[in-house]
Coordinates of N, CA and C in Angstrom, one line a residue:
M1 N -0.8 -20.3 -67.8 CA -1.5 -19.2 -68.2 C -1.4 -18.1 -67.1
T2 N -1.3 -16.9 -67.5 CA -1.2 -15.8 -66.6 C -2.6 -15.3 -66.3
V3 N -2.8 -14.8 -65.1 CA -4.1 -14.3 -64.6 C -4.5 -13.0 -65.4
D4 N -3.6 -12.2 -65.8 CA -4.0 -11.0 -66.5 C -4.7 -11.2 -67.8
R5 N -4.7 -12.4 -68.4 CA -5.4 -12.6 -69.6 C -6.8 -13.3 -69.5
L6 N -7.1 -13.7 -68.2 CA -8.4 -14.4 -68.0 C -9.5 -13.4 -67.8
V7 N -10.7 -13.8 -68.3 CA -11.9 -13.0 -68.1 C -12.9 -13.9 -67.3
C8 N -13.5 -13.3 -66.3 CA -14.4 -14.0 -65.5 C -15.7 -14.2 -66.2
A9 N -16.2 -15.4 -66.1 CA -17.6 -15.7 -66.6 C -18.7 -15.2 -65.8
N10 N -18.4 -14.9 -64.5 CA -19.4 -14.4 -63.6 C -19.7 -12.9 -63.8
C11 N -18.6 -12.1 -63.8 CA -18.8 -10.6 -63.9 C -18.2 -10.0 -65.2
A12 N -17.6 -10.8 -66.0 CA -17.1 -10.4 -67.3 C -15.9 -9.4 -67.2
G13 N -15.3 -9.3 -66.0 CA -14.2 -8.5 -65.8 C -12.9 -9.3 -65.8
P14 N -11.8 -8.6 -65.9 CA -10.5 -9.4 -65.8 C -10.3 -10.0 -64.4
V15 N -9.9 -11.3 -64.4 CA -9.7 -12.0 -63.1 C -8.7 -11.3 -62.3
S16 N -7.7 -10.7 -62.9 CA -6.6 -10.0 -62.2 C -7.1 -8.9 -61.3
E17 N -8.2 -8.3 -61.7 CA -8.8 -7.2 -60.8 C -9.5 -7.7 -59.6
G18 N -10.1 -8.9 -59.7 CA -10.8 -9.5 -58.6 C -12.0 -8.8 -58.2
R19 N -12.9 -8.5 -59.2 CA -14.1 -7.7 -59.0 C -15.1 -8.4 -58.1
C20 N -15.2 -9.8 -58.3 CA -16.2 -10.5 -57.6 C -15.6 -11.7 -56.8
A21 N -16.4 -12.4 -56.1 CA -15.8 -13.5 -55.3 C -15.3 -14.6 -56.1
V22 N -15.9 -14.8 -57.3 CA -15.5 -15.9 -58.2 C -14.1 -15.5 -58.8
C23 N -13.9 -14.3 -59.1 CA -12.6 -13.8 -59.6 C -11.5 -14.0 -58.6
R24 N -11.8 -13.6 -57.4 CA -10.8 -13.6 -56.3 C -10.5 -15.1 -56.0
A25 N -11.5 -16.0 -56.0 CA -11.2 -17.4 -55.7 C -10.4 -18.0 -56.8
H26 N -10.7 -17.7 -58.0 CA -9.9 -18.3 -59.1 C -8.5 -17.8 -59.2
R27 N -8.3 -16.5 -58.9 CA -7.0 -15.9 -58.9 C -6.2 -16.5 -57.8
A28 N -6.8 -16.7 -56.6 CA -6.0 -17.4 -55.5 C -5.7 -18.8 -55.8
R29 N -6.6 -19.5 -56.5 CA -6.3 -20.9 -56.8 C -5.1 -21.0 -57.8
I30 N -5.1 -20.1 -58.8 CA -4.1 -20.1 -59.8 C -2.7 -19.8 -59.2
Q31 N -2.7 -18.8 -58.3 CA -1.5 -18.4 -57.7 C -1.0 -19.5 -56.7
Q32 N -1.8 -20.3 -56.1 CA -1.4 -21.4 -55.3 C -0.8 -22.5 -56.2
E33 N -1.4 -22.8 -57.3 CA -0.9 -23.9 -58.2 C 0.4 -23.5 -58.8
N34 N 0.5 -22.2 -59.3 CA 1.7 -21.7 -60.0 C 2.1 -20.4 -59.5
P35 N 3.1 -20.3 -58.7 CA 3.5 -19.0 -58.1 C 3.9 -18.0 -59.1
F36 N 4.3 -18.4 -60.3 CA 4.7 -17.5 -61.4 C 3.5 -17.0 -62.2
A37 N 2.3 -17.4 -61.9 CA 1.1 -17.0 -62.7 C 0.9 -15.5 -62.6
A38 N 1.3 -14.9 -61.5 CA 1.1 -13.5 -61.3 C 2.1 -12.6 -62.0
I39 N 3.1 -13.2 -62.5 CA 4.1 -12.4 -63.2 C 3.7 -12.3 -64.7
S40 N 3.7 -11.0 -65.2 CA 3.3 -10.8 -66.6 C 4.4 -11.3 -67.5
P41 N 4.0 -11.6 -68.8 CA 5.0 -12.1 -69.7 C 6.1 -11.0 -70.0
A42 N 5.8 -9.7 -69.9 CA 6.8 -8.7 -70.1 C 7.9 -8.8 -69.0
A43 N 7.4 -9.0 -67.8 CA 8.3 -9.2 -66.6 C 9.2 -10.4 -66.8
L44 N 8.6 -11.5 -67.3 CA 9.4 -12.7 -67.5 C 10.5 -12.5 -68.6
I45 N 10.2 -11.8 -69.6 CA 11.1 -11.5 -70.7 C 12.2 -10.5 -70.1
A46 N 11.9 -9.5 -69.3 CA 12.9 -8.7 -68.7 C 13.8 -9.4 -67.8
L47 N 13.3 -10.4 -67.1 CA 14.1 -11.2 -66.2 C 15.0 -12.0 -67.0
L48 N 14.6 -12.6 -68.1 CA 15.4 -13.4 -68.9 C 16.5 -12.6 -69.5
V49 N 16.2 -11.4 -70.0 CA 17.2 -10.5 -70.6 C 18.3 -10.2 -69.5
G50 N 17.8 -9.9 -68.3 CA 18.7 -9.5 -67.2 C 19.7 -10.7 -66.9
L51 N 19.1 -11.9 -66.8 CA 19.9 -13.0 -66.5 C 21.0 -13.3 -67.6
L52 N 20.6 -13.1 -68.9 CA 21.5 -13.3 -70.0 C 22.6 -12.2 -70.0
A53 N 22.2 -11.0 -69.6 CA 23.3 -9.9 -69.5 C 24.3 -10.3 -68.4
V54 N 23.8 -10.7 -67.2 CA 24.7 -11.1 -66.1 C 25.6 -12.3 -66.6
A55 N 25.0 -13.2 -67.2 CA 25.8 -14.4 -67.7 C 26.9 -13.9 -68.7
W56 N 26.5 -13.0 -69.6 CA 27.5 -12.5 -70.6 C 28.6 -11.7 -69.9
V57 N 28.3 -10.9 -68.9 CA 29.3 -10.1 -68.1 C 30.3 -11.1 -67.4
V58 N 29.7 -12.1 -66.8 CA 30.5 -13.1 -66.0 C 31.4 -13.8 -67.0
H59 N 30.9 -14.2 -68.2 CA 31.7 -14.9 -69.2 C 32.8 -14.0 -69.7
E60 N 32.5 -12.8 -70.0 CA 33.6 -11.9 -70.5 C 34.6 -11.6 -69.4
A61 N 34.3 -11.6 -68.2 CA 35.2 -11.3 -67.1 C 36.2 -12.5 -66.9
T62 N 35.7 -13.7 -67.2 CA 36.6 -14.9 -67.0 C 37.4 -15.2 -68.3
V63 N 37.2 -14.5 -69.4 CA 37.9 -14.8 -70.6 C 39.2 -14.0 -70.6

């Protein structure tokens, strides 16, 4: 799960903003457990598209 979708039960704000100590602690714990949690889904999709484009170019260059 990404941090940008979580809502804090303490302050009712997004955890990604870190408005209170509970938000900041939870955000830090998630980022320790999963270093990719801070990356948004849009960024992951862009990375995947970029990697596919590079693979396609390399494949076309070797053919």
